[in-house]
XYZ file of C-alpha atoms in Angstrom:
783
model
C 52.321 -22.671 -11.734
C 50.827 -20.759 -8.836
C 52.452 -18.052 -6.766
C 51.621 -15.478 -4.115
C 53.917 -12.487 -3.785
C 53.900 -9.319 -1.747
C 57.327 -7.816 -2.489
C 56.739 -4.415 -4.120
C 60.150 -4.484 -5.883
C 59.438 -7.703 -7.741
C 59.597 -7.128 -11.510
C 57.173 -9.961 -12.085
C 54.696 -8.377 -9.699
C 55.036 -5.046 -11.479
C 53.967 -6.659 -14.714
C 51.012 -8.405 -13.107
C 49.900 -5.271 -11.290
C 49.888 -3.540 -14.631
C 47.450 -6.153 -15.837
C 45.102 -5.421 -12.936
C 45.264 -1.733 -13.789
C 43.479 -2.367 -17.072
C 40.346 -1.486 -15.090
C 41.271 2.181 -15.390
C 40.403 2.122 -19.082
C 36.690 2.840 -18.582
C 35.696 2.002 -15.026
C 38.876 2.671 -13.063
C 38.656 2.533 -9.315
C 34.968 1.649 -9.332
C 35.285 0.262 -5.833
C 36.712 3.553 -4.501
C 33.948 5.461 -6.271
C 31.283 3.302 -4.638
C 32.903 3.885 -1.263
C 32.934 7.625 -1.920
C 29.194 7.583 -2.577
C 28.677 5.816 0.740
C 30.833 8.368 2.522
C 33.693 5.935 3.123
C 37.434 6.477 2.603
C 40.323 4.132 2.146
C 42.412 4.515 5.297
C 44.901 2.045 6.753
C 47.452 0.430 4.444
C 47.119 -2.831 6.318
C 43.328 -3.024 5.891
C 42.087 -6.452 4.842
C 40.150 -6.759 1.547
C 37.072 -8.934 1.055
C 39.197 -11.636 -0.615
C 41.431 -11.926 2.460
C 44.403 -10.025 0.993
C 45.999 -7.110 2.779
C 45.944 -3.719 1.118
C 48.579 -3.539 -1.662
C 49.007 -7.331 -1.503
C 48.673 -9.389 -4.690
C 47.653 -12.963 -5.430
C 48.443 -14.480 -8.829
C 47.867 -17.786 -10.581
C 49.232 -18.630 -14.045
C 50.336 -21.693 -15.955
C 53.777 -20.160 -16.504
C 55.802 -17.047 -15.538
C 59.118 -16.354 -17.403
C 61.679 -13.635 -16.609
C 64.108 -12.664 -19.429
C 66.835 -10.528 -17.812
C 68.652 -10.052 -21.132
C 65.645 -8.456 -22.834
C 64.326 -6.920 -19.607
C 60.966 -8.592 -20.066
C 58.571 -10.515 -17.814
C 55.948 -12.778 -19.371
C 53.007 -14.669 -17.817
C 50.938 -17.059 -19.914
C 48.046 -19.456 -19.560
C 44.910 -19.052 -17.414
C 46.173 -15.949 -15.669
C 44.178 -14.822 -12.644
C 45.296 -11.905 -10.527
C 43.525 -10.531 -7.434
C 44.556 -7.105 -6.176
C 42.729 -4.519 -4.021
C 39.321 -6.127 -4.489
C 39.619 -6.706 -8.243
C 40.162 -9.851 -10.265
C 41.942 -9.861 -13.641
C 41.852 -12.769 -16.078
C 43.840 -12.926 -19.345
C 45.644 -15.369 -21.618
C 48.978 -13.530 -21.711
C 50.772 -10.634 -19.982
C 54.068 -8.917 -20.978
C 55.976 -6.183 -19.137
C 58.970 -4.457 -20.843
C 61.418 -2.934 -18.308
C 63.113 -0.735 -20.939
C 60.047 0.997 -22.374
C 57.780 0.602 -19.386
C 55.050 -0.678 -21.713
C 52.609 -3.230 -20.367
C 50.597 -5.460 -22.694
C 47.767 -7.894 -21.958
C 46.317 -10.205 -24.620
C 43.381 -12.520 -25.109
C 40.061 -12.781 -23.283
C 40.866 -9.991 -20.854
C 38.286 -9.683 -18.040
C 38.364 -7.402 -15.017
C 35.765 -7.982 -12.294
C 35.449 -5.150 -9.781
C 34.324 -5.427 -6.176
C 31.012 -3.705 -6.975
C 30.150 -6.294 -9.637
C 30.944 -4.196 -12.715
C 33.056 -5.849 -15.409
C 35.333 -4.752 -18.268
C 36.413 -6.825 -21.250
C 39.016 -6.347 -23.992
C 41.019 -8.262 -26.600
C 44.224 -6.286 -26.103
C 45.433 -3.644 -23.665
C 48.508 -1.378 -23.787
C 49.520 0.768 -20.774
C 52.487 2.881 -19.763
C 54.543 1.989 -16.713
C 52.793 4.527 -14.490
C 49.403 3.331 -15.713
C 48.516 6.975 -16.350
C 47.670 6.435 -20.020
C 46.666 3.508 -22.145
C 44.527 2.092 -24.904
C 42.413 -1.022 -25.379
C 41.163 -2.782 -28.493
C 37.878 -4.680 -28.735
C 36.669 -3.111 -25.509
C 33.350 -3.570 -23.646
C 32.068 -3.025 -20.132
C 29.075 -3.901 -17.950
C 28.028 -1.344 -15.312
C 25.265 -1.051 -12.729
C 21.630 -1.490 -13.831
C 22.839 -3.928 -16.524
C 24.257 -1.060 -18.621
C 26.596 -2.205 -21.394
C 29.073 -0.143 -23.429
C 31.161 -1.547 -26.292
C 33.751 0.136 -28.513
C 36.249 -0.694 -31.218
C 38.919 1.025 -29.134
C 39.222 2.844 -25.826
C 41.767 5.339 -24.560
C 42.474 6.681 -21.101
C 43.745 10.287 -21.016
C 43.661 10.778 -17.246
C 42.168 9.212 -14.152
C 38.835 10.960 -14.776
C 38.691 11.035 -18.562
C 38.173 8.141 -20.956
C 37.388 8.046 -24.674
C 35.723 5.309 -26.693
C 35.669 5.239 -30.487
C 32.905 3.750 -32.610
C 30.964 2.918 -29.465
C 27.450 1.767 -28.540
C 25.540 2.227 -25.270
C 22.534 0.154 -24.163
C 20.936 -1.157 -20.949
C 19.048 -3.797 -22.938
C 19.842 -7.459 -23.303
C 22.170 -8.227 -26.226
C 22.081 -12.010 -25.925
C 19.083 -14.242 -26.534
C 18.196 -17.131 -24.240
C 20.066 -19.565 -26.471
C 23.204 -17.418 -26.323
C 23.005 -15.976 -29.831
C 23.365 -12.256 -30.531
C 20.233 -10.141 -30.106
C 19.508 -6.634 -31.367
C 18.928 -4.401 -28.306
C 15.533 -2.734 -28.012
C 17.166 0.678 -27.919
C 20.719 1.893 -28.051
C 22.862 4.947 -28.690
C 25.644 4.585 -31.237
C 28.264 7.310 -31.657
C 31.538 8.038 -33.429
C 33.026 8.983 -30.093
C 31.926 8.568 -26.471
C 33.678 10.470 -23.685
C 33.164 9.459 -20.077
C 33.990 12.343 -17.721
C 33.932 10.851 -14.248
C 34.777 14.147 -12.580
C 31.660 15.779 -14.000
C 29.831 12.412 -13.924
C 28.601 12.816 -17.488
C 28.807 10.676 -20.614
C 29.127 12.711 -23.857
C 28.344 11.468 -27.372
C 29.611 12.867 -30.694
C 27.347 12.211 -33.699
C 24.902 10.209 -31.591
C 22.381 8.005 -33.392
C 19.377 6.735 -31.444
C 18.228 3.285 -32.483
C 15.000 1.415 -31.791
C 15.142 -2.288 -32.634
C 18.282 -1.565 -34.633
C 16.704 1.209 -36.745
C 18.018 4.776 -36.408
C 15.193 7.073 -35.309
C 17.115 10.198 -34.313
C 20.405 12.010 -34.634
C 22.157 14.625 -32.515
C 25.618 15.999 -33.254
C 26.182 16.266 -29.497
C 24.318 14.475 -26.704
C 25.012 13.703 -23.061
C 23.469 12.024 -20.050
C 24.443 11.200 -16.473
C 27.043 8.549 -15.831
C 25.184 5.313 -14.916
C 27.493 4.916 -11.917
C 26.691 8.438 -10.752
C 23.909 8.748 -8.159
C 22.746 12.082 -9.626
C 23.796 14.352 -12.431
C 22.569 16.972 -14.867
C 20.858 15.965 -18.077
C 17.603 15.682 -19.995
C 14.769 13.566 -18.641
C 12.264 11.678 -20.730
C 9.967 14.098 -22.620
C 6.188 13.997 -22.840
C 4.235 14.593 -26.031
C 0.457 14.879 -26.474
C -2.292 16.314 -28.649
C -5.525 17.645 -27.126
C -8.490 19.905 -27.841
C -7.399 22.294 -25.096
C -3.748 22.955 -25.912
C -3.299 21.484 -29.373
C 0.031 19.758 -29.888
C 2.113 19.798 -26.708
C 5.705 18.859 -26.061
C 7.246 18.990 -22.602
C 11.001 18.526 -22.217
C 12.340 18.355 -18.646
C 15.971 19.144 -17.903
C 17.558 18.147 -14.597
C 20.368 20.383 -13.297
C 22.475 19.054 -10.442
C 23.685 22.381 -9.099
C 25.563 20.962 -6.106
C 25.566 17.789 -3.991
C 22.720 19.315 -1.939
C 20.833 21.377 -4.547
C 19.139 20.542 -7.840
C 16.669 22.147 -10.208
C 14.353 20.629 -12.811
C 13.032 22.917 -15.543
C 10.270 21.535 -17.765
C 8.951 23.916 -20.432
C 5.697 22.882 -22.121
C 5.311 24.103 -25.700
C 1.720 24.254 -27.023
C 0.376 25.127 -30.468
C -3.008 26.543 -29.348
C -1.999 28.421 -26.205
C 1.098 30.095 -24.818
C 3.990 27.994 -23.426
C 3.848 26.937 -19.797
C 6.910 26.498 -17.578
C 6.958 23.825 -14.882
C 9.832 23.511 -12.453
C 11.008 21.996 -9.202
C 13.880 23.027 -6.960
C 15.143 20.827 -4.143
C 17.620 21.697 -1.411
C 18.914 19.299 1.239
C 20.193 20.552 4.586
C 21.938 18.739 7.400
C 18.607 18.247 9.180
C 16.111 17.974 6.318
C 15.134 19.218 2.891
C 12.983 21.717 0.999
C 11.266 20.927 -2.321
C 9.260 23.508 -4.260
C 7.342 22.838 -7.462
C 6.211 25.842 -9.471
C 4.625 26.815 -12.770
C 4.155 30.040 -14.712
C 2.698 31.417 -17.926
C 1.512 34.770 -19.242
C -1.678 33.960 -21.104
C -5.369 34.676 -21.499
C -7.909 32.251 -20.108
C -9.145 29.502 -22.452
C -11.900 26.912 -22.535
C -11.863 23.192 -23.263
C -11.402 23.765 -26.997
C -8.452 26.123 -26.614
C -10.531 29.228 -27.360
C -9.005 32.183 -25.527
C -10.970 34.939 -23.818
C -10.482 37.665 -21.249
C -7.375 39.668 -20.523
C -3.849 38.392 -20.764
C -2.157 38.054 -17.398
C 0.251 36.126 -15.203
C -0.904 32.664 -14.135
C 1.143 30.566 -11.728
C 1.177 27.969 -8.978
C 3.456 26.819 -6.180
C 3.509 23.444 -4.414
C 6.210 23.524 -1.765
C 7.172 21.519 1.262
C 9.929 21.403 3.855
C 10.680 18.855 6.572
C 13.434 19.012 9.189
C 14.506 16.651 11.969
C 15.975 18.774 14.769
C 16.866 15.816 16.985
C 15.571 12.347 17.801
C 12.342 13.818 19.236
C 11.632 17.130 17.504
C 10.796 17.789 13.865
C 9.193 20.693 12.060
C 8.141 21.565 8.546
C 5.822 23.456 6.274
C 3.832 23.263 3.065
C 3.077 26.153 0.721
C 0.344 25.492 -1.853
C -1.299 28.241 -3.847
C -2.406 29.023 -7.394
C -3.646 32.123 -9.189
C -6.011 30.106 -11.418
C -8.424 27.498 -10.045
C -8.220 25.435 -13.260
C -4.505 25.743 -13.983
C -3.744 22.123 -13.081
C -6.499 20.836 -15.370
C -5.645 23.081 -18.307
C -1.940 22.227 -18.344
C -2.176 18.630 -17.034
C -0.003 19.193 -13.974
C 0.306 15.867 -12.168
C 0.525 14.856 -8.507
C -1.127 18.000 -7.145
C -3.549 16.823 -4.453
C -1.256 14.631 -2.392
C 0.129 14.664 1.131
C 3.107 16.961 1.689
C 2.717 17.367 5.438
C 0.867 15.895 8.433
C -2.375 17.717 7.593
C -4.140 16.872 4.323
C -6.877 18.860 2.570
C -9.809 17.460 0.609
C -9.633 16.809 -3.118
C -9.283 19.972 -5.248
C -8.161 22.018 -2.282
C -4.687 23.302 -1.463
C -3.319 23.507 2.052
C -0.510 25.641 3.450
C 0.740 24.801 6.920
C 3.599 25.196 9.336
C 4.016 22.645 12.105
C 6.270 21.385 14.877
C 6.057 17.870 16.335
C 7.692 16.255 19.336
C 7.351 12.508 19.837
C 8.914 9.868 22.035
C 7.821 6.485 23.342
C 5.262 7.885 25.784
C 4.271 11.329 24.577
C 3.275 13.276 21.491
C 2.928 17.010 20.973
C 2.171 19.041 17.848
C 1.484 22.691 17.068
C 0.437 23.984 13.667
C -1.115 26.831 11.693
C -3.086 26.175 8.494
C -4.756 28.037 5.614
C -6.755 26.596 2.697
C -7.521 27.475 -0.905
C -10.513 25.910 -2.633
C -10.328 24.971 -6.323
C -13.697 23.304 -6.770
C -15.357 24.985 -9.772
C -18.939 26.160 -9.876
C -21.698 24.039 -11.356
C -23.120 24.633 -14.825
C -26.664 26.029 -14.828
C -28.486 25.986 -18.212
C -30.173 29.308 -17.386
C -27.532 31.287 -15.484
C -24.427 29.594 -16.932
C -21.540 28.787 -14.605
C -21.990 29.526 -10.937
C -19.055 30.826 -8.968
C -16.656 28.351 -7.408
C -15.521 28.140 -3.821
C -15.077 31.341 -1.862
C -11.806 31.203 0.056
C -13.014 33.834 2.514
C -15.334 31.296 4.146
C -12.434 28.935 4.902
C -11.027 29.480 8.397
C -7.476 30.453 9.207
C -6.480 27.760 11.667
C -3.884 28.633 14.225
C -2.704 27.616 16.552
C -3.824 23.979 16.371
C -2.332 22.090 19.323
C -2.513 18.405 20.212
C -0.835 16.525 23.018
C -0.899 12.942 24.293
C 0.903 11.336 27.197
C 0.848 7.827 28.655
C 2.493 7.426 32.089
C 4.747 4.431 32.620
C 3.320 1.602 34.658
C -0.291 0.708 35.331
C -2.877 2.932 37.001
C -5.504 0.951 38.935
C -4.351 -2.083 36.988
C -4.858 -0.476 33.570
C -3.304 2.072 31.270
C -3.980 5.801 31.545
C -3.666 8.336 28.740
C -3.774 12.114 28.956
C -4.979 14.113 25.958
C -4.917 17.854 25.366
C -6.158 19.856 22.403
C -6.603 23.506 21.502
C -7.529 25.379 18.336
C -8.353 28.904 17.163
C -10.358 29.466 13.962
C -10.930 32.810 12.256
C -13.167 33.409 9.208
C -13.418 36.492 7.070
C -16.909 35.773 5.732
C -19.926 33.729 6.844
C -20.935 30.599 4.907
C -24.658 31.139 5.448
C -25.289 33.632 2.620
C -22.470 34.068 0.112
C -24.396 36.713 -1.834
C -24.210 39.014 1.203
C -20.813 39.473 2.811
C -21.576 38.839 6.464
C -19.001 38.473 9.257
C -17.505 35.003 9.563
C -17.715 32.893 12.713
C -14.594 32.857 14.894
C -14.096 30.268 17.599
C -11.510 29.035 20.104
C -11.482 25.796 22.078
C -9.248 24.163 24.678
C -9.724 20.559 25.833
C -8.247 18.297 28.477
C -9.064 14.580 28.794
C -8.145 11.537 30.898
C -8.723 8.126 29.290
C -8.385 4.882 31.299
C -8.806 1.290 30.134
C -8.129 -2.154 31.632
C -8.476 -5.683 30.249
C -9.651 -8.873 32.019
C -9.472 -12.289 30.316
C -11.086 -15.362 31.828
C -9.738 -18.899 31.573
C -12.515 -19.703 29.089
C -11.400 -16.821 26.811
C -14.030 -14.195 27.683
C -12.410 -10.756 27.462
C -13.838 -7.709 29.256
C -12.274 -4.253 28.916
C -13.815 -1.550 31.126
C -12.986 2.048 30.163
C -13.595 5.522 31.556
C -13.071 8.935 30.023
C -13.296 12.316 31.753
C -13.085 15.423 29.598
C -13.424 19.202 29.944
C -13.918 21.758 27.151
C -13.815 25.542 27.204
C -15.153 27.580 24.240
C -15.215 31.156 23.049
C -17.178 32.072 19.922
C -17.263 35.481 18.243
C -19.183 37.026 15.366
C -22.141 34.688 15.802
C -24.890 36.053 13.532
C -28.053 36.990 15.371
C -30.254 36.875 12.264
C -30.715 40.646 12.197
C -28.636 41.993 9.312
C -24.923 41.796 10.093
C -25.412 42.009 13.856
C -23.349 39.495 15.821
C -22.879 38.280 19.364
C -20.106 36.582 21.355
C -20.341 33.805 23.908
C -18.124 31.824 26.289
C -18.985 28.458 27.755
C -17.480 25.407 29.401
C -18.601 21.822 29.733
C -17.581 18.603 31.494
C -18.071 15.255 29.765
C -17.832 11.753 31.168
C -18.039 8.447 29.357
C -17.896 4.983 30.874
C -18.455 1.516 29.544
C -16.955 -1.838 28.661
C -15.971 -3.874 25.593
C -16.880 -7.552 25.793
C -15.615 -10.127 23.296
C -15.548 -13.924 23.219
C -13.510 -15.243 20.256
C -14.065 -18.871 19.269
C -11.572 -20.855 17.161
C -12.024 -24.161 15.376
C -9.589 -26.082 13.209
C -11.078 -27.686 10.082
C -8.707 -29.602 7.778
C -6.455 -26.976 6.166
C -8.181 -23.907 7.643
C -8.993 -22.107 10.875
C -12.523 -20.845 11.585
C -12.995 -17.803 13.805
C -16.285 -16.614 15.319
C -16.277 -13.586 17.565
C -19.299 -11.848 19.091
C -18.573 -8.249 20.130
C -20.527 -6.090 22.572
C -19.878 -2.562 23.779
C -21.953 -0.836 26.457
C -21.428 2.943 26.787
C -23.064 5.536 29.034
C -22.608 9.317 29.066
C -24.612 12.027 30.854
C -26.438 14.452 28.611
C -23.798 16.766 27.198
C -24.101 20.455 26.528
C -23.620 21.081 22.797
C -22.451 24.490 21.533
C -25.457 26.109 19.791
C -24.698 28.993 17.396
C -28.153 29.495 15.863
C -31.561 28.166 14.892
C -33.002 26.922 11.617
C -36.243 28.273 10.149
C -37.997 25.357 11.902
C -36.465 26.307 15.219
C -34.000 23.387 15.320
C -30.617 24.146 16.879
C -27.532 24.706 14.744
C -24.527 23.233 16.506
C -20.960 24.436 16.296
C -19.263 21.753 14.199
C -15.832 22.552 12.835
C -14.131 19.154 13.145
C -16.819 16.465 12.675
C -18.420 17.488 9.385
C -17.208 14.485 7.421
C -17.314 11.039 8.995
C -18.753 7.689 7.986
C -20.564 5.202 10.183
C -18.992 1.881 9.209
C -17.181 -1.091 10.732
C -14.199 1.091 11.671
C -16.275 3.508 13.787
C -18.956 1.144 15.118
C -17.114 0.559 18.398
C -15.943 4.088 19.057
C -17.395 5.279 22.395
C -17.827 8.720 20.818
C -18.471 8.283 17.118
C -17.808 11.921 16.295
C -14.166 12.125 15.172
C -13.608 15.644 16.549
C -14.321 17.545 19.741
C -17.125 19.989 18.912
C -19.921 17.402 18.866
C -20.248 14.725 21.514
C -22.279 11.522 21.662
C -24.236 11.198 24.903
C -26.847 8.899 26.437
C -26.929 5.152 26.988
C -26.095 3.030 23.933
C -25.057 -0.474 23.034
C -22.941 -1.393 20.029
C -23.117 -5.020 18.907
C -21.521 -6.999 16.098
C -20.566 -10.464 15.016
C -17.319 -11.212 13.227
C -16.544 -14.397 11.284
C -13.398 -15.367 9.462
C -11.690 -18.240 7.689
C -7.906 -18.470 7.364
C -6.545 -21.127 5.010
C -3.037 -22.499 5.433
C -2.116 -21.545 1.835
C -2.730 -17.833 2.503
C -6.346 -17.500 1.381
C -8.673 -15.708 3.753
C -12.224 -14.392 4.173
C -13.793 -12.102 6.789
C -17.335 -10.902 7.490
C -18.701 -8.345 9.980
C -22.342 -7.515 10.805
C -23.168 -4.904 13.412
C -25.540 -2.245 14.704
C -25.883 0.419 17.381
C -28.821 0.904 19.793
C -29.613 3.785 22.145
C -32.320 4.520 24.682
C -33.467 7.702 22.948
C -33.116 9.499 19.663
C -30.023 11.670 19.217
C -30.737 14.621 16.908
C -27.138 15.846 17.065
C -26.356 13.259 14.387
C -27.289 14.271 10.841
C -29.918 12.447 8.802
C -27.262 10.948 6.534
C -25.211 9.496 9.406
C -27.482 6.494 10.076
C -27.180 7.100 13.838
C -29.993 9.541 14.509
C -32.679 7.023 15.556
C -32.781 4.654 18.524
C -31.760 1.792 16.256
C -28.988 2.657 13.870
C -28.539 1.497 10.303
C -27.007 -1.925 9.783
C -23.268 -2.155 9.151
C -22.059 -4.941 6.858
C -18.463 -5.507 5.737
C -16.645 -8.363 4.029
C -13.291 -8.955 2.415
C -11.605 -12.008 0.952
C -8.558 -13.230 -0.906
C -9.890 -16.331 -2.688
C -6.908 -16.746 -5.021
C -3.279 -15.581 -5.029
C -3.229 -12.167 -6.636
C -6.983 -11.575 -6.256
C -8.691 -9.709 -3.431
C -12.245 -8.372 -3.031
C -13.902 -6.160 -0.451
C -17.284 -4.625 0.319
C -18.751 -2.437 3.041
C -22.311 -1.208 3.265
C -24.726 0.674 5.464
C -28.319 -0.591 5.240
C -31.473 1.166 6.409
C -32.499 0.259 9.932
C -35.988 -0.934 8.947
C -36.171 -1.165 5.168
C -32.645 -2.590 4.698
C -32.291 -0.296 1.685
C -28.709 0.442 0.706
C -27.785 3.832 2.133
C -24.124 3.588 1.309
C -22.161 0.874 -0.468
C -18.519 0.627 -1.401
C -17.175 -2.465 -3.141
C -14.159 -3.346 -5.185
C -11.639 -5.893 -6.355
C -7.917 -5.968 -7.128
C -6.217 -8.480 -9.396
C -2.576 -9.067 -10.276
C -2.335 -12.157 -12.431
C -0.072 -13.644 -15.073
C -1.900 -12.068 -18.001
C -2.617 -8.663 -16.504
C -3.649 -6.601 -13.522
C -6.578 -4.382 -12.708
C -8.977 -2.935 -10.206
C -12.629 -1.959 -9.949
C -14.372 0.304 -7.408
C -18.070 1.034 -6.987
C -19.527 3.633 -4.617
C -23.068 4.748 -3.972
C -24.119 7.134 -1.220
C -27.644 8.477 -0.708
C -26.289 11.715 0.775
C -22.620 12.602 0.690
C -21.174 15.395 2.848
C -22.532 17.945 0.359
C -26.059 16.564 0.772
C -26.398 15.094 -2.732
C -26.647 11.523 -3.957
C -23.468 10.110 -5.408
C -22.911 6.981 -7.481
C -19.588 6.308 -9.124
C -17.711 3.505 -10.887
C -13.922 3.529 -11.171
C -12.022 0.806 -13.005
C -8.758 0.229 -14.806
C -6.025 -2.225 -15.585
C -3.657 -3.762 -18.084
C -3.986 -6.878 -20.235
C -0.782 -8.416 -21.562
C -0.859 -9.604 -25.168
C 2.140 -11.830 -25.533
C 5.415 -11.143 -23.771
C 5.930 -7.492 -24.715
C 2.641 -5.941 -25.809
C -0.454 -4.960 -23.892
C -3.591 -2.863 -23.640
C -4.333 -0.443 -20.790
C -7.797 0.769 -19.817
C -9.112 3.279 -17.295
C -12.539 4.744 -16.743
C -14.398 6.802 -14.171
C -18.149 6.956 -14.630
C -20.637 9.162 -12.804
C -23.614 6.797 -12.669
C -25.910 9.449 -11.245
C -25.359 11.687 -14.258
C -25.079 8.650 -16.545
C -21.864 10.029 -18.009
C -18.200 9.128 -18.102
C -15.957 11.521 -16.199
C -12.832 10.278 -17.912
C -11.884 7.418 -20.221
C -8.418 6.173 -21.128
C -7.553 3.524 -23.715
C -3.927 2.776 -24.416
C -1.548 0.327 -25.996
C 1.974 -0.258 -24.775
C 5.186 -2.067 -25.510
C 7.508 -3.089 -22.693
C 10.655 -5.088 -22.167
C 13.589 -5.068 -19.781
C 14.794 -1.575 -20.749
C 11.944 0.322 -22.439
C 8.251 1.060 -22.151
C 6.211 3.029 -24.684
C 2.571 3.981 -23.950
C 0.192 5.563 -26.448
C -2.931 6.702 -24.590
C -6.189 8.133 -25.857
C -8.141 10.094 -23.240
C -11.590 11.615 -23.306
C -12.834 13.845 -20.507
C -16.608 14.114 -20.768
C -17.642 16.145 -17.748
C -17.555 19.913 -17.620
C -15.061 21.265 -15.082
C -15.849 24.934 -14.675
C -15.180 26.637 -18.014
C -13.387 23.581 -19.405
C -15.579 21.708 -21.845
C -15.264 18.000 -22.632
C -12.028 17.289 -24.474
C -10.000 14.572 -26.176
C -6.267 14.003 -26.170
C -3.613 11.538 -27.295
C -0.339 11.316 -25.382
C 2.858 9.334 -25.791
C 4.815 8.253 -22.737
C 8.330 6.921 -23.152
C 10.354 5.359 -20.343
C 13.982 4.449 -21.037
C 16.055 2.583 -18.480
C 18.983 4.605 -17.023
C 18.069 7.854 -18.835
C 15.695 9.264 -16.208
C 11.945 9.355 -15.776
C 9.358 11.932 -16.680
C 9.040 15.187 -14.742
C 7.540 14.685 -11.251
C 7.678 10.957 -11.851
C 11.269 10.398 -10.790
């Protein structure tokens, strides 16, 4: 028998609607809750559901429906399926008693909600108003594959459900062959209360089980509702043992204060040193958000073995950011990064410190605070910012004098304002595209970098720049491409507190300069098809000419060589990415002049199955030596160093790369960076090698960085990581770990040895345990 009814006064319909309402036992109104999270509301009564039914309209199928007017009872039996308001109910039997208002459903009861969650029961009893009810042999499947089962379940109100003798797990409970399987981890409890209003699941006499074995007990425990997007509760803890802090245990707690505000508090308890408090507060506004990480302790300083010295005092850090979108074009924000102890992040293992929180990024082991405003549309860009820096690089260890002092923040400039602007007019100009660039910056230093032992006045400078950049492309029928370009630029400078070399005496100077650069890029790509691949050969030529430019000289060396003002081009590498820049200096203070030619050849192979290989060989030539470039740049002589670069993906999941700068005459390796990445069936890993004759600090560097995971069977594996300073012939850090993983749990046990001396911190060893449980939150700062 099959029927479709929409009459609200039908007694048979009332009984069947009661069967649909069994969903309220543990996941009532899941569809409405999902709509609430998306900001939707149920509105019109005649709205059409996904199954084609109108709101409040019911569709029912059953083998038989019987109405007993004498007993006041309606019964439906056999393959019952009811669809109502986006839900589907299946059961073997349904009974509605008009006199008592009691509704009963029996046998293989299944409710499938619109959001995919499901509830199951053997028997359900509800009152006529569906405001209260119980279920026997109850289970449910929620988002993220979460499963809850109970001997019985009771609904006290729309937002409050109780389960007795219950178990919670996100792990698989059925093997591949369909037989029962012990979940990897679960929480069993005498009573489980699901409070949907507070979005929390409470447990009474909770027992934590790993592979079916109880490993912990709490008389009361709670966590966020799996269907809740965010809620208060404990996150996964972190435990470790090290030479520096002894035994450490860090337990984060997440507090959802309001829909737009939350706070994470993560106290770290140590046996060798005082406790350390980490925290993060986040606030969302209509136009953006603010997030501030912080840490605090009151403790003496200590070395790598946990030995304390010095006076006890407050030690803290702050890592804050804010970003706001004012409209579709304007946005502004800030970062606030400071610490009272240069080694605080190393001593207390604070993670994710040196990462981007704003548009301007500092070097490694340096903190940056900035405030900025940016306007951007399709044809223009404008930004204004102010920046300060704090250096955390420790001093070097000297066997005679001990530790030298670290970075002096007084030599870092206060930058502000820093202004950049770009504009590209619509349409072509003389057949090509024109771009307008503007830039301005003011730098102020408290102390000079030349002699840190004597506190001399620091160099202050201000610059304003305007530039027009034009480029046009011509392509012949044969494929020859020629792109002429022209750049006209003007700079104005003011410098103050320039040391004269006589004590602390200084001078000031103003100057202006006009710079012009013209040239052309010429390329002729050649393609050839060979079986299942495409071969590409492309010669590249760039001819550039600039009149001799006036550099800003702020002093002389002992040999009488000029010292140029260079605030924005200190660190740059001559490689395949900068070979064809008309001005290879990345900033404005230094400028490349003269007549030069940049040449290169590029070759590539693209296979149809996704494999690829590329190779680039190039060099730069000039008519005369350019002493503005440093010795380490490879660009100082008439013939530059050779640039070589290659990358390939020979197999799916495997990629390799290499780039090198070779001496112009000797072909000695001046700088080499090479590496590989692999992600295969039995593991993943990476390796990086870097050697540089002279890095930006003027010292030779050679480093090897490698790591990865090897899977041993389906669930177990070994993880490795190492960073070796090949110049010092010493490991910087070494990690060896073992892990277990499955669909709902990962446990890592990692041994770490840090061999290098970082300031006062001596080499140390540690063992840490990392536990990740599905649905119960991640570790602090790893969410």
